[in-house]
XYZ file of N, CA, C and O in Angstrom:
516
model
N 6.022 1.019 20.404
C 5.404 -0.107 19.751
C 6.186 -0.391 18.457
O 6.256 0.456 17.579
N 6.765 -1.548 18.369
C 7.582 -1.911 17.203
C 7.051 -3.156 16.504
O 7.815 -3.899 15.900
N 5.761 -3.376 16.557
C 5.209 -4.636 16.045
C 5.460 -4.831 14.552
O 5.661 -5.971 14.114
N 5.463 -3.767 13.753
C 5.732 -3.914 12.323
C 7.133 -4.475 12.114
O 7.326 -5.472 11.416
N 8.111 -3.856 12.735
C 9.507 -4.277 12.578
C 9.738 -5.656 13.215
O 10.468 -6.482 12.668
N 9.096 -5.891 14.355
C 9.199 -7.203 15.015
C 8.638 -8.305 14.118
O 9.215 -9.388 14.020
N 7.517 -8.039 13.472
C 6.908 -9.013 12.584
C 7.793 -9.333 11.395
O 7.947 -10.498 11.010
N 8.385 -8.308 10.818
C 9.303 -8.512 9.689
C 10.471 -9.384 10.133
O 10.817 -10.376 9.487
N 11.072 -9.013 11.257
C 12.238 -9.766 11.749
C 11.885 -11.183 12.181
O 12.713 -12.090 12.072
N 10.656 -11.401 12.631
C 10.247 -12.752 13.029
C 10.194 -13.689 11.817
O 10.442 -14.886 11.952
N 9.868 -13.144 10.655
C 9.747 -13.975 9.456
C 11.012 -14.047 8.612
O 11.198 -15.009 7.883
N 11.863 -13.035 8.679
C 13.125 -13.087 7.943
C 14.173 -13.758 8.817
O 14.352 -13.398 9.975
N 14.860 -14.715 8.259
C 15.857 -15.496 8.996
C 17.268 -15.017 8.678
O 17.489 -14.285 7.712
N 18.206 -15.467 9.484
C 19.623 -15.129 9.283
C 20.046 -15.415 7.842
O 20.705 -14.591 7.210
N 19.662 -16.575 7.322
C 20.084 -16.940 5.959
C 19.501 -16.004 4.903
O 20.105 -15.787 3.855
N 18.331 -15.408 5.165
C 17.759 -14.438 4.230
C 18.646 -13.197 4.139
O 18.894 -12.686 3.042
N 19.113 -12.731 5.281
C 19.986 -11.552 5.298
C 21.336 -11.866 4.665
O 21.883 -11.050 3.925
N 21.866 -13.041 4.955
C 23.148 -13.439 4.376
C 23.043 -13.569 2.853
O 23.894 -13.065 2.123
N 22.001 -14.229 2.367
C 21.813 -14.467 0.940
C 21.603 -13.161 0.180
O 22.201 -12.935 -0.870
N 20.766 -12.291 0.696
C 20.347 -11.111 -0.043
C 21.243 -9.891 0.143
O 21.520 -9.175 -0.813
N 21.663 -9.651 1.365
C 22.401 -8.418 1.655
C 23.795 -8.665 2.222
O 24.520 -7.719 2.496
N 24.111 -9.939 2.454
C 25.419 -10.322 2.983
C 25.744 -9.653 4.322
O 26.836 -9.174 4.550
N 24.719 -9.634 5.184
C 24.867 -9.084 6.533
C 24.203 -10.033 7.526
O 23.383 -10.868 7.145
N 24.553 -9.884 8.780
C 23.897 -10.656 9.840
C 22.512 -10.092 10.101
O 22.240 -8.923 9.813
N 21.649 -10.917 10.668
C 20.296 -10.473 10.993
C 20.384 -9.326 11.995
O 20.982 -9.450 13.059
N 19.758 -8.195 11.672
C 19.854 -7.005 12.530
C 18.758 -6.951 13.595
O 17.832 -7.759 13.609
N 18.860 -5.946 14.459
C 17.766 -5.613 15.368
C 16.836 -4.635 14.638
O 17.074 -4.292 13.481
N 15.788 -4.181 15.311
C 14.797 -3.293 14.675
C 15.417 -2.054 14.055
O 15.184 -1.742 12.892
N 16.149 -1.326 14.840
C 16.730 -0.062 14.361
C 17.677 -0.311 13.191
O 17.645 0.412 12.195
N 18.504 -1.343 13.307
C 19.442 -1.638 12.230
C 18.729 -2.151 10.983
O 19.203 -1.953 9.871
N 17.578 -2.815 11.162
C 16.784 -3.238 10.012
C 16.320 -2.019 9.225
O 16.467 -1.962 8.002
N 15.771 -1.043 9.915
C 15.297 0.169 9.238
C 16.462 0.868 8.552
O 16.360 1.281 7.386
N 17.583 0.980 9.240
C 18.770 1.605 8.658
C 19.220 0.844 7.409
O 19.528 1.453 6.379
N 19.221 -0.467 7.480
C 19.606 -1.315 6.358
C 18.663 -1.116 5.166
O 19.108 -0.995 4.014
N 17.376 -1.060 5.432
C 16.406 -0.829 4.361
C 16.580 0.558 3.751
O 16.530 0.711 2.524
N 16.825 1.540 4.577
C 17.020 2.895 4.067
C 18.289 2.978 3.216
O 18.295 3.634 2.169
N 19.336 2.316 3.629
C 20.589 2.331 2.867
C 20.480 1.551 1.560
O 21.209 1.830 0.611
N 19.597 0.566 1.504
C 19.418 -0.245 0.302
C 18.167 0.143 -0.483
O 17.730 -0.603 -1.364
N 17.608 1.297 -0.156
C 16.434 1.808 -0.852
C 16.754 1.921 -2.340
O 17.872 2.287 -2.714
N 15.794 1.594 -3.182
C 16.032 1.624 -4.624
C 14.774 2.031 -5.375
O 13.657 1.795 -4.902
N 15.007 2.622 -6.524
C 13.899 2.924 -7.430
C 13.557 1.714 -8.299
O 12.603 1.747 -9.057
N 14.341 0.682 -8.196
C 14.154 -0.508 -9.026
C 13.242 -1.525 -8.346
O 13.656 -2.623 -7.994
N 11.984 -1.134 -8.135
C 10.991 -2.050 -7.544
C 9.812 -2.271 -8.486
O 8.772 -2.767 -8.073
N 9.980 -1.923 -9.744
C 8.888 -2.082 -10.711
C 8.579 -3.544 -11.010
O 7.580 -3.844 -11.635
N 9.454 -4.456 -10.560
C 9.216 -5.887 -10.765
C 8.145 -6.420 -9.821
O 7.632 -7.517 -10.031
N 7.832 -5.676 -8.787
C 6.877 -6.139 -7.785
C 5.457 -6.007 -8.323
O 5.077 -4.989 -8.897
N 4.703 -7.064 -8.114
C 3.278 -7.070 -8.467
C 2.505 -6.930 -7.161
O 2.706 -7.702 -6.223
N 1.654 -5.915 -7.086
C 0.842 -5.679 -5.888
C -0.611 -5.957 -6.249
O -1.168 -5.295 -7.136
N -1.189 -6.956 -5.589
C -2.584 -7.337 -5.855
C -2.869 -7.475 -7.353
O -3.892 -7.004 -7.854
N -1.924 -8.109 -8.058
C -2.121 -8.376 -9.475
C -1.779 -7.231 -10.402
O -1.965 -7.342 -11.612
N -1.281 -6.111 -9.861
C -0.975 -4.943 -10.689
C 0.498 -4.581 -10.561
O 1.088 -4.673 -9.475
N 1.076 -4.113 -11.664
C 2.446 -3.616 -11.632
C 2.515 -2.296 -10.870
O 1.570 -1.499 -10.917
N 3.618 -2.093 -10.194
C 3.864 -0.807 -9.522
C 4.211 0.210 -10.610
O 5.075 -0.048 -11.449
N 3.553 1.355 -10.597
C 3.826 2.372 -11.615
C 5.111 3.121 -11.291
O 5.623 3.066 -10.166
N 5.605 3.842 -12.280
C 6.812 4.647 -12.079
C 6.570 5.707 -11.002
O 7.435 5.951 -10.160
N 5.396 6.326 -11.002
C 5.077 7.341 -9.993
C 5.017 6.727 -8.593
O 5.546 7.296 -7.632
N 4.392 5.561 -8.473
C 4.342 4.882 -7.181
C 5.744 4.506 -6.707
O 6.071 4.641 -5.528
N 6.586 4.069 -7.645
C 7.966 3.728 -7.318
C 8.696 4.940 -6.747
O 9.390 4.834 -5.734
N 8.529 6.087 -7.367
C 9.168 7.323 -6.884
C 8.646 7.710 -5.499
O 9.414 8.086 -4.619
N 7.337 7.618 -5.310
C 6.733 7.963 -4.019
C 7.206 7.002 -2.922
O 7.483 7.428 -1.799
N 7.287 5.705 -3.247
C 7.770 4.723 -2.279
C 9.214 4.999 -1.898
O 9.582 4.931 -0.722
N 10.027 5.308 -2.888
C 11.434 5.632 -2.648
C 11.554 6.829 -1.699
O 12.326 6.799 -0.731
N 10.793 7.873 -1.962
C 10.821 9.076 -1.124
C 10.335 8.787 0.296
O 10.883 9.309 1.262
N 9.304 7.950 0.410
C 8.782 7.586 1.738
C 9.889 6.962 2.587
O 10.077 7.337 3.747
N 10.598 6.019 2.001
C 11.658 5.333 2.742
C 12.842 6.264 2.977
O 13.396 6.306 4.076
N 13.212 7.025 1.973
C 14.335 7.969 2.089
C 14.106 8.969 3.218
O 15.030 9.303 3.964
N 12.880 9.427 3.372
C 12.561 10.464 4.358
C 12.020 9.908 5.677
O 11.617 10.684 6.547
N 12.019 8.588 5.827
C 11.499 7.989 7.051
C 12.373 8.385 8.245
O 13.602 8.374 8.165
N 11.730 8.733 9.346
C 12.446 9.109 10.571
C 12.747 7.853 11.374
O 11.867 7.308 12.041
N 13.985 7.415 11.319
C 14.387 6.183 11.995
C 14.159 6.267 13.504
O 13.942 5.254 14.162
N 14.149 7.469 14.041
C 13.929 7.636 15.480
C 12.473 7.416 15.885
O 12.166 7.380 17.070
N 11.595 7.243 14.909
C 10.169 7.063 15.207
C 9.762 5.595 15.318
O 8.588 5.308 15.559
N 10.697 4.655 15.179
C 10.298 3.246 15.124
C 9.609 2.765 16.389
O 8.798 1.851 16.332
N 9.889 3.364 17.522
C 9.243 2.972 18.764
C 7.843 3.531 18.929
O 7.121 3.152 19.855
N 7.430 4.422 18.032
C 6.112 5.053 18.107
C 5.063 4.334 17.275
O 3.951 4.822 17.134
N 5.427 3.198 16.690
C 4.521 2.482 15.819
C 4.725 2.901 14.375
O 5.272 3.961 14.093
N 4.304 2.057 13.476
C 4.412 2.337 12.055
C 3.057 2.054 11.425
O 2.493 0.981 11.617
N 2.534 3.017 10.693
C 1.245 2.861 10.034
C 1.462 2.210 8.670
O 1.718 2.890 7.680
N 1.392 0.909 8.654
C 1.575 0.134 7.426
C 0.420 0.447 6.474
O -0.743 0.337 6.853
N 0.740 0.831 5.255
C -0.312 1.141 4.287
C -0.729 -0.111 3.529
O -0.079 -1.154 3.603
N -1.792 -0.011 2.781
C -2.276 -1.169 2.030
C -1.344 -1.526 0.879
O -1.296 -2.667 0.445
N -0.597 -0.571 0.376
C 0.443 -0.799 -0.629
C 1.712 -0.193 -0.048
O 2.131 0.896 -0.407
N 2.316 -0.917 0.889
C 3.345 -0.335 1.740
C 4.734 -0.303 1.097
O 5.225 -1.328 0.617
N 5.379 0.865 1.115
C 6.722 1.000 0.536
C 7.761 0.067 1.145
O 8.596 -0.488 0.415
N 7.741 -0.121 2.454
C 8.728 -1.003 3.069
C 8.490 -2.457 2.673
O 9.447 -3.202 2.428
N 7.240 -2.888 2.590
C 6.961 -4.264 2.179
C 7.363 -4.492 0.725
O 7.892 -5.551 0.374
N 7.146 -3.496 -0.116
C 7.580 -3.591 -1.513
C 9.096 -3.710 -1.590
O 9.634 -4.566 -2.301
N 9.796 -2.874 -0.844
C 11.260 -2.918 -0.846
C 11.771 -4.259 -0.313
O 12.710 -4.837 -0.868
N 11.157 -4.767 0.732
C 11.566 -6.058 1.296
C 11.384 -7.166 0.253
O 12.255 -8.035 0.098
N 10.281 -7.135 -0.482
C 10.080 -8.117 -1.558
C 11.219 -8.053 -2.563
O 11.755 -9.087 -2.969
N 11.565 -6.863 -2.967
C 12.617 -6.681 -3.968
C 13.975 -7.122 -3.441
O 14.689 -7.878 -4.095
N 14.349 -6.657 -2.274
C 15.681 -6.945 -1.745
C 15.889 -8.416 -1.420
O 16.967 -8.969 -1.655
N 14.861 -9.052 -0.869
C 14.996 -10.435 -0.415
C 14.432 -11.448 -1.411
O 14.501 -12.644 -1.170
N 13.846 -10.958 -2.515
C 13.252 -11.825 -3.540
C 12.227 -12.775 -2.929
O 12.276 -13.987 -3.080
N 11.286 -12.174 -2.208
C 10.243 -12.942 -1.523
C 8.861 -12.399 -1.882
O 8.724 -11.244 -2.271
N 7.863 -13.245 -1.727
C 6.466 -12.820 -1.810
C 5.987 -12.529 -0.396
O 6.469 -13.137 0.567
N 5.034 -11.629 -0.290
C 4.421 -11.315 1.006
C 2.908 -11.381 0.862
O 2.339 -10.792 -0.061
N 2.281 -12.102 1.779
C 0.826 -12.096 1.924
C 0.522 -11.347 3.217
O 0.988 -11.742 4.280
N -0.235 -10.273 3.097
C -0.576 -9.452 4.264
C -2.096 -9.417 4.408
O -2.798 -8.837 3.574
N -2.583 -10.041 5.443
C -4.026 -10.061 5.694
C -4.370 -8.902 6.626
O -3.999 -8.891 7.792
N -5.057 -7.911 6.067
C -5.446 -6.728 6.832
C -6.957 -6.716 6.992
O -7.695 -6.647 6.008
N -7.410 -6.793 8.244
C -8.842 -6.795 8.560
C -9.609 -7.779 7.680
O -10.680 -7.470 7.155
N -9.024 -8.943 7.479
C -9.678 -9.992 6.709
C -9.477 -9.903 5.204
O -9.921 -10.779 4.477
N -8.835 -8.854 4.720
C -8.588 -8.684 3.288
C -7.148 -9.061 2.962
O -6.221 -8.547 3.585
N -6.949 -9.938 1.977
C -5.614 -10.384 1.611
C -4.986 -9.406 0.619
O -5.581 -9.082 -0.412
N -3.801 -8.958 0.952
C -3.010 -8.085 0.092
C -1.774 -8.881 -0.291
O -1.060 -9.380 0.573
N -1.523 -8.993 -1.594
C -0.413 -9.815 -2.068
C 0.646 -8.954 -2.753
O 0.337 -8.147 -3.625
N 1.882 -9.186 -2.358
C 3.058 -8.588 -2.976
C 3.829 -9.753 -3.594
O 4.164 -10.703 -2.889
N 4.115 -9.659 -4.885
C 4.770 -10.777 -5.550
C 5.966 -10.313 -6.371
O 5.952 -9.224 -6.948
N 6.971 -11.184 -6.429
C 8.176 -10.954 -7.214
C 8.408 -12.204 -8.064
O 7.962 -13.301 -7.692
N 9.076 -12.058 -9.191
C 9.395 -13.216 -10.028
C 10.363 -14.148 -9.312
O 11.311 -13.685 -8.678
N 10.111 -15.427 -9.407
C 10.988 -16.454 -8.839
C 11.313 -16.221 -7.361
O 12.483 -16.118 -6.987
N 10.296 -16.144 -6.520
C 10.559 -15.893 -5.090
C 11.259 -17.087 -4.440
O 11.054 -18.236 -4.851
N 12.062 -16.785 -3.419
C 12.699 -17.860 -2.664
C 11.770 -18.389 -1.575
O 11.938 -19.509 -1.111
N 10.803 -17.567 -1.162
C 9.805 -18.003 -0.188
C 8.711 -16.955 -0.077
O 8.776 -15.896 -0.697
N 7.705 -17.266 0.717
C 6.591 -16.351 0.968
C 6.495 -16.096 2.463
O 6.545 -17.029 3.264
N 6.367 -14.829 2.820
C 6.158 -14.439 4.213
C 4.685 -14.090 4.398
O 4.070 -13.511 3.506
N 4.149 -14.427 5.569
C 2.748 -14.152 5.866
C 2.631 -13.271 7.102
O 3.270 -13.535 8.123
N 1.805 -12.246 6.963
C 1.557 -11.311 8.052
C 0.064 -11.053 8.163
O -0.684 -11.253 7.205
N -0.350 -10.583 9.325
C -1.722 -10.114 9.481
C -1.701 -8.865 10.342
O -0.777 -8.657 11.124
N -2.708 -8.048 10.140
C -2.783 -6.827 10.940
C -4.224 -6.356 11.048
O -5.098 -6.737 10.274
N -4.415 -5.521 12.058
C -5.686 -4.834 12.230
C -5.355 -3.356 12.339
O -4.248 -2.945 11.977
N -6.224 -2.557 12.852
C -5.972 -1.116 12.912
C -4.842 -0.723 13.864
O -4.344 0.394 13.806
N -4.413 -1.651 14.713
C -3.406 -1.261 15.681
C -2.262 -2.224 15.885
O -1.347 -1.926 16.651
N -2.267 -3.368 15.191
C -1.210 -4.337 15.440
C -0.860 -5.097 14.165
O -1.732 -5.447 13.367
N 0.427 -5.357 13.980
C 0.968 -6.089 12.832
C 1.732 -7.279 13.384
O 2.523 -7.125 14.322
N 1.535 -8.461 12.816
C 2.208 -9.642 13.345
C 2.574 -10.617 12.236
O 1.915 -10.674 11.207
N 3.607 -11.391 12.488
C 3.978 -12.480 11.596
C 3.040 -13.640 11.841
O 2.588 -13.877 12.958
N 2.736 -14.384 10.794
C 1.875 -15.569 10.913
C 2.718 -16.824 10.760
O 3.681 -16.850 10.086
């Protein structure tokens, strides 16, 4: 089950990858690899539900991505309410993300976004809107 990665790729376009990372749009596995290679501690600019990401949260998010098992992408991904990959995607692509989880809106924001991506999920599925 790769719905998390599929949803991300459905909303990010070729021009987003070219503009931000100067690469072609990848497949699922290469997306995860790309995110892991571009992992950064510099995500304190992200506002999550109106709050700044703390230094401790930044470190924990960095470690989560650094230690992620890329071979597990086919087993599903348990997206958290303050998800490290979504935070990193906001930072790298300079985008806002609205994630509606079980009817609750979770907002990830960056200064001067180029666009906003919308997702929704329930306990077992993540999708682009």
